[in-house]
mmCIF file of C-alpha atoms and ligand atoms in Angstrom:
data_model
loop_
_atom_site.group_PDB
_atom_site.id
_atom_site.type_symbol
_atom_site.label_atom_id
_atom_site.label_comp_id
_atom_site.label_asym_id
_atom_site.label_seq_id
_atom_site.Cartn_x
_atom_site.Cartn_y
_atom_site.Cartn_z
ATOM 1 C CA UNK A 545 0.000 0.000 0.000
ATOM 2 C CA UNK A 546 1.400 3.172 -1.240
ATOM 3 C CA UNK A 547 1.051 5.665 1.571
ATOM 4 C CA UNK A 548 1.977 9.747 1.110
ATOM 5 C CA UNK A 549 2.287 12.922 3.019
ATOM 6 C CA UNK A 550 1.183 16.466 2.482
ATOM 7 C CA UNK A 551 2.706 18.461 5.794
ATOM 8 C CA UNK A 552 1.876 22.102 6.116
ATOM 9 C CA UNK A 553 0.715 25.112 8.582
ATOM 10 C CA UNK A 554 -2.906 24.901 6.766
ATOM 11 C CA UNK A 555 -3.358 27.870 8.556
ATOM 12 C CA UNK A 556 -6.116 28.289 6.841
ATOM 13 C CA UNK A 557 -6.224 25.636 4.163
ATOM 14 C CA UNK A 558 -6.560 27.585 0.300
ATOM 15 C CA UNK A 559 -7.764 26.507 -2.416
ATOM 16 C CA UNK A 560 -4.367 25.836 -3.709
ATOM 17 C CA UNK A 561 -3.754 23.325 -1.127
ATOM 18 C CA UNK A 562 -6.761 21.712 -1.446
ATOM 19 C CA UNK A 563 -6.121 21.305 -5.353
ATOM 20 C CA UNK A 564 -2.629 19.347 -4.331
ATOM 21 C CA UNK A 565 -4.949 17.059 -1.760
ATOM 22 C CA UNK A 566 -7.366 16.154 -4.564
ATOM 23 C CA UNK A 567 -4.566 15.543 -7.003
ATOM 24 C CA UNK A 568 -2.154 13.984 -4.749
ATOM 25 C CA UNK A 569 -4.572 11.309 -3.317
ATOM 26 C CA UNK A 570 -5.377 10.156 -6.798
ATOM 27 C CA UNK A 571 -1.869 9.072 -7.396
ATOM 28 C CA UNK A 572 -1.625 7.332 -3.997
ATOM 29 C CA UNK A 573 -3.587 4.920 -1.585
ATOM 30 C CA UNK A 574 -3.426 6.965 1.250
ATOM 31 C CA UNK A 575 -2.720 10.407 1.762
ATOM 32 C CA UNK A 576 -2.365 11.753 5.367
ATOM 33 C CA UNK A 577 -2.655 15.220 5.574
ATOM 34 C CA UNK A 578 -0.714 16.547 8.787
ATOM 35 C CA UNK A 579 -0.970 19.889 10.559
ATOM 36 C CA UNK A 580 2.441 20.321 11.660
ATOM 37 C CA UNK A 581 2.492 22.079 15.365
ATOM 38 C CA UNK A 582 5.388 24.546 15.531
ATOM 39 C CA UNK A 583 5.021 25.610 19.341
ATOM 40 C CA UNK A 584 7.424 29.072 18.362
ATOM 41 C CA UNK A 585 4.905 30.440 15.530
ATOM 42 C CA UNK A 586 2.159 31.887 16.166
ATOM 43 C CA UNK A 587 -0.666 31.301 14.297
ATOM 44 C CA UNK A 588 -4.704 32.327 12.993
ATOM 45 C CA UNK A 589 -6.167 29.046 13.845
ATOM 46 C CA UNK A 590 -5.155 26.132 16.467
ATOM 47 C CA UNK A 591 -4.006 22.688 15.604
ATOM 48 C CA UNK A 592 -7.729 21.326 16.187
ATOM 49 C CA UNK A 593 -9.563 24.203 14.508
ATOM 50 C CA UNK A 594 -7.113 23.557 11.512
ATOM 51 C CA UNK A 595 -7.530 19.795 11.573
ATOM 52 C CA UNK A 596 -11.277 20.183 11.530
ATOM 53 C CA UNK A 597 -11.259 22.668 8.376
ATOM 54 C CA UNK A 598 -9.596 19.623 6.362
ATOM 55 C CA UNK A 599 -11.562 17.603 7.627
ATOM 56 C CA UNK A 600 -14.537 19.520 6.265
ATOM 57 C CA UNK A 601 -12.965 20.244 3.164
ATOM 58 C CA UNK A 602 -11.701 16.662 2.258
ATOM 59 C CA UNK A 603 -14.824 14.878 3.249
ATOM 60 C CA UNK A 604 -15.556 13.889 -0.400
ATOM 61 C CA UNK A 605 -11.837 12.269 -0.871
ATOM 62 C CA UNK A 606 -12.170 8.845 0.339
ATOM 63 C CA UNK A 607 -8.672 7.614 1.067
ATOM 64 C CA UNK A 608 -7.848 11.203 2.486
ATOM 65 C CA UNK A 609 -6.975 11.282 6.461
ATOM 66 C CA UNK A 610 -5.966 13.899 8.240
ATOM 67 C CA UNK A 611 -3.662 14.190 11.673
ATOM 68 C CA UNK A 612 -1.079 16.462 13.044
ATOM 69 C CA UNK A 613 2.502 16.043 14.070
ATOM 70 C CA UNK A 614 4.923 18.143 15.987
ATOM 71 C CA UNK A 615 8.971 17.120 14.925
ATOM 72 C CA UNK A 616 10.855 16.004 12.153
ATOM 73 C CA UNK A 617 8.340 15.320 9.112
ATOM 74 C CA UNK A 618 10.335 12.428 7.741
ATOM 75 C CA UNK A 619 10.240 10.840 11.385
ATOM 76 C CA UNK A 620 6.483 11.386 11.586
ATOM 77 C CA UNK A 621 6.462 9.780 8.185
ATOM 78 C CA UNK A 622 8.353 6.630 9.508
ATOM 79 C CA UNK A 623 6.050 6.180 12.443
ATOM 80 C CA UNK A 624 2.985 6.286 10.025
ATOM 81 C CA UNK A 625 4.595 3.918 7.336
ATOM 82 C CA UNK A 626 4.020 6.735 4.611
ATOM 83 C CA UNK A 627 7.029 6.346 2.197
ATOM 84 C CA UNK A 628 6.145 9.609 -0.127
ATOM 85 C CA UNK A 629 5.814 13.095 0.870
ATOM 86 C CA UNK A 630 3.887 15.570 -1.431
ATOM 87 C CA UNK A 631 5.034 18.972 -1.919
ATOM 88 C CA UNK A 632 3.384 21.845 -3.618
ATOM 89 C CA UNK A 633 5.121 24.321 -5.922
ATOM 90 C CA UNK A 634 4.302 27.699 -6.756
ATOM 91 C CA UNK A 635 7.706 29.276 -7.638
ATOM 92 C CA UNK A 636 11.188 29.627 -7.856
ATOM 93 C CA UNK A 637 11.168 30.529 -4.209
ATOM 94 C CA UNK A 638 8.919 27.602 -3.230
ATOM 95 C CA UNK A 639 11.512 25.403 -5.629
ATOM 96 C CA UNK A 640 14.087 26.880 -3.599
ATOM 97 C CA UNK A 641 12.996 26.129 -0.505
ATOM 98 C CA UNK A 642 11.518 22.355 -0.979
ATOM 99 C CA UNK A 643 14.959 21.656 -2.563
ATOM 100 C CA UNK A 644 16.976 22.498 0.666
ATOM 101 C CA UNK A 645 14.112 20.567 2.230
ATOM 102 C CA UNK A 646 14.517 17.692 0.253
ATOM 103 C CA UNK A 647 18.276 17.494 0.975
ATOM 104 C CA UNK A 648 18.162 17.727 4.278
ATOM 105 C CA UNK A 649 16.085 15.216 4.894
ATOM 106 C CA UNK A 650 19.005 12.860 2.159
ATOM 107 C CA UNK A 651 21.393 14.237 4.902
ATOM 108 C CA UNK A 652 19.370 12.224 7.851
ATOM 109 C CA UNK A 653 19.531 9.756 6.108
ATOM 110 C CA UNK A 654 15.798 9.548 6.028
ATOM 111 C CA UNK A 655 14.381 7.088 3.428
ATOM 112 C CA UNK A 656 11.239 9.103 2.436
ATOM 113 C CA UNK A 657 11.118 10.316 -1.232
ATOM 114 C CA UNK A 658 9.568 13.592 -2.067
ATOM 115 C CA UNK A 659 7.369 14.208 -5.138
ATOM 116 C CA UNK A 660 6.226 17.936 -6.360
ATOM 117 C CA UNK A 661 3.205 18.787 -7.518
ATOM 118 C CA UNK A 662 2.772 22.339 -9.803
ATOM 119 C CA UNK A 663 0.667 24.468 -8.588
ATOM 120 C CA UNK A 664 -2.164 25.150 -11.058
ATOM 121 C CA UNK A 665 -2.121 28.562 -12.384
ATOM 122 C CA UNK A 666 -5.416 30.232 -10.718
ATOM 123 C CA UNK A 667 -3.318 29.269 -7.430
ATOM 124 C CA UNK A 668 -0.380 30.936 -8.103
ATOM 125 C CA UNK A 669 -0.329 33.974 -5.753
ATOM 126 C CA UNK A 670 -2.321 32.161 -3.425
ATOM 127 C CA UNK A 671 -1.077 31.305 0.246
ATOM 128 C CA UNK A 672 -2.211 31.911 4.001
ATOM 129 C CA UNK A 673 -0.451 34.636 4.513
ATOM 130 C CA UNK A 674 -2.028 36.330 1.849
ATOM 131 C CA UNK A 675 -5.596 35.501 2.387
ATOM 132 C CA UNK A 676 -5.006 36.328 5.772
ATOM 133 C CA UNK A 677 -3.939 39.605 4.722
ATOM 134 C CA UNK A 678 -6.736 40.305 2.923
ATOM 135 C CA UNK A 679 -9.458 39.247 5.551
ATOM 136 C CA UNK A 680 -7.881 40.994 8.051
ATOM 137 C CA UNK A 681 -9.182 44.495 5.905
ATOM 138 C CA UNK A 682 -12.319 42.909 4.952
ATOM 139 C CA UNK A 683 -11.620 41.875 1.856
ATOM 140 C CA UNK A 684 -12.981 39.049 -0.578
ATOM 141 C CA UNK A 685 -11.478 35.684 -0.035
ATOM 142 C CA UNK A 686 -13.572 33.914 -2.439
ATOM 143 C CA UNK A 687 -10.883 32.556 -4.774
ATOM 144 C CA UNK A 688 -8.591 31.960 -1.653
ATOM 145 C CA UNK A 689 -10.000 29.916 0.356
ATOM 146 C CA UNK A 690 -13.159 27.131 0.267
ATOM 147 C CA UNK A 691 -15.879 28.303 1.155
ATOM 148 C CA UNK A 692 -16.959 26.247 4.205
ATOM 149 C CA UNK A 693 -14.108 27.594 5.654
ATOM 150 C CA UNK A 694 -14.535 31.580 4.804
ATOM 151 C CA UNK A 695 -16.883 32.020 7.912
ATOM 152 C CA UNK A 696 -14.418 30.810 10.800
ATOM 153 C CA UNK A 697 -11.426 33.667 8.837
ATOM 154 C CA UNK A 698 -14.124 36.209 8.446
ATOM 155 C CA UNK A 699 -14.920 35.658 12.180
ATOM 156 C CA UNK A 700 -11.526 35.384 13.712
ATOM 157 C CA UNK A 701 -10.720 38.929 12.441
ATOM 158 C CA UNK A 702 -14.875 40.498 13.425
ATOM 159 C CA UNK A 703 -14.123 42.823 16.315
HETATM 160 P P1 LIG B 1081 4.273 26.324 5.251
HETATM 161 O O1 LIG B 1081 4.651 24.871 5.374
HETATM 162 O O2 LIG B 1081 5.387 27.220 4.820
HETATM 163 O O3 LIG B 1081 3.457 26.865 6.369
HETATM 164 P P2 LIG B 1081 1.931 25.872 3.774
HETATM 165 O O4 LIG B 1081 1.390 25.164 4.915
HETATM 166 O O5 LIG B 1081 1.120 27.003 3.239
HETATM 167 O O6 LIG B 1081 3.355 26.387 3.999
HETATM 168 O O7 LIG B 1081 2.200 24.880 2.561
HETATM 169 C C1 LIG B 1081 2.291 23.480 2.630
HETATM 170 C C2 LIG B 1081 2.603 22.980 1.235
HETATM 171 O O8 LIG B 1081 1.625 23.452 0.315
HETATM 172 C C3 LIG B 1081 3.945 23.425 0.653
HETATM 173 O O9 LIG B 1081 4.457 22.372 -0.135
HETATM 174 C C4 LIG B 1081 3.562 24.603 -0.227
HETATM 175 O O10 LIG B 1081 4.485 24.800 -1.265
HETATM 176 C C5 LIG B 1081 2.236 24.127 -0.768
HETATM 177 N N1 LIG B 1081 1.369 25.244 -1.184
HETATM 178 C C6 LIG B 1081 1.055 26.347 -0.478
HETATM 179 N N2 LIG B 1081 0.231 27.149 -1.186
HETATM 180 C C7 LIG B 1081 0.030 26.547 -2.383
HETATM 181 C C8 LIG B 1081 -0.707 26.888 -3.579
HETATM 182 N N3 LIG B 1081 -1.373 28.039 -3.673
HETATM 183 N N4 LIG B 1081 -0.691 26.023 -4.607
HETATM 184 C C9 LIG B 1081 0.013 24.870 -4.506
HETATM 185 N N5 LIG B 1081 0.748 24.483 -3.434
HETATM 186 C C10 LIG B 1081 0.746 25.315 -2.375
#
């Protein structure tokens, strides 16, 4: 059984991400989705709130589970038996980035392979940080982020 993991802040989940779930699971039998906890950054939504939004949003993707993890991604990957982790790209940057990534974890001699997915093209300038950005003024996050999940940004930043 071919097991994969897509790792991220999800904080909230975009449309973007959600495009690498749907795409990613197809290629896979399983595909965890992890929240990864990083205690030192600060972020929108909690680990729960965040699991529960993925959970709402992956519903209709049968072999889709999601969890959360706090450490080394390849050693959460071990402990789950996924062998693949799925990485999104957007960019040069993003290339940059999942590169260094990628041989780091060859450098731990961790035995998880990494495949990248391209982002599709309406999801290019999309991230968190930006949608979060733009709710925080009141502005429309309709191609941002799905929309059972617009209420809970919408009402994190209502005064
Ligand atoms: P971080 O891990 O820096 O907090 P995210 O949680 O947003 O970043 O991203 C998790 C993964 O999703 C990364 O592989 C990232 O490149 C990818 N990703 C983020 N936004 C998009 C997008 N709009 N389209 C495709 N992939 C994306």
């Amino acid at each position: 059984m071919k097991k994969a993991i897509y790792a991220g802040s999800f904080d909230p989940v975009t449309l973007g991400h959600l495009d690498i779930i749907e795409r990613a699971a197809k290629l896979v039998d399983v595909l965890v989705v992890a929240v990864l906890e990083n205690p030192n950054k600060k972020t929108l939504f909690t680990v729960e709130e965040r699991k529960i939004h993925l959970e709402m949003v992956t519903k209709h993707i049968e072999n889709v589970q999601v969890d959360s993890f706090c450490g080394l991604l390849a050693d959460f990957a071990t402990k789950i038996g996924a062998s693949v982790a799925v990485r999104g790209l957007r960019n040069a940057v993003d290339f940059a980035a999942e590169y260094q990534m990628y041989l780091i974890n060859r450098k731990l001699g961790k035995e998880i392979e990494t495949i990248f997915l391209a982002a599709d093209e309406e999801h290019l300038a999309l991230s968190s940080t930006n949608a979060k950005e733009v709710a925080v003024f009141g502005g429309n996050i309709d191609f941002m982020v799905p929309k059972e999940i617009q209420p809970f940004v919408v009402k994190k930043y209502q005064k």
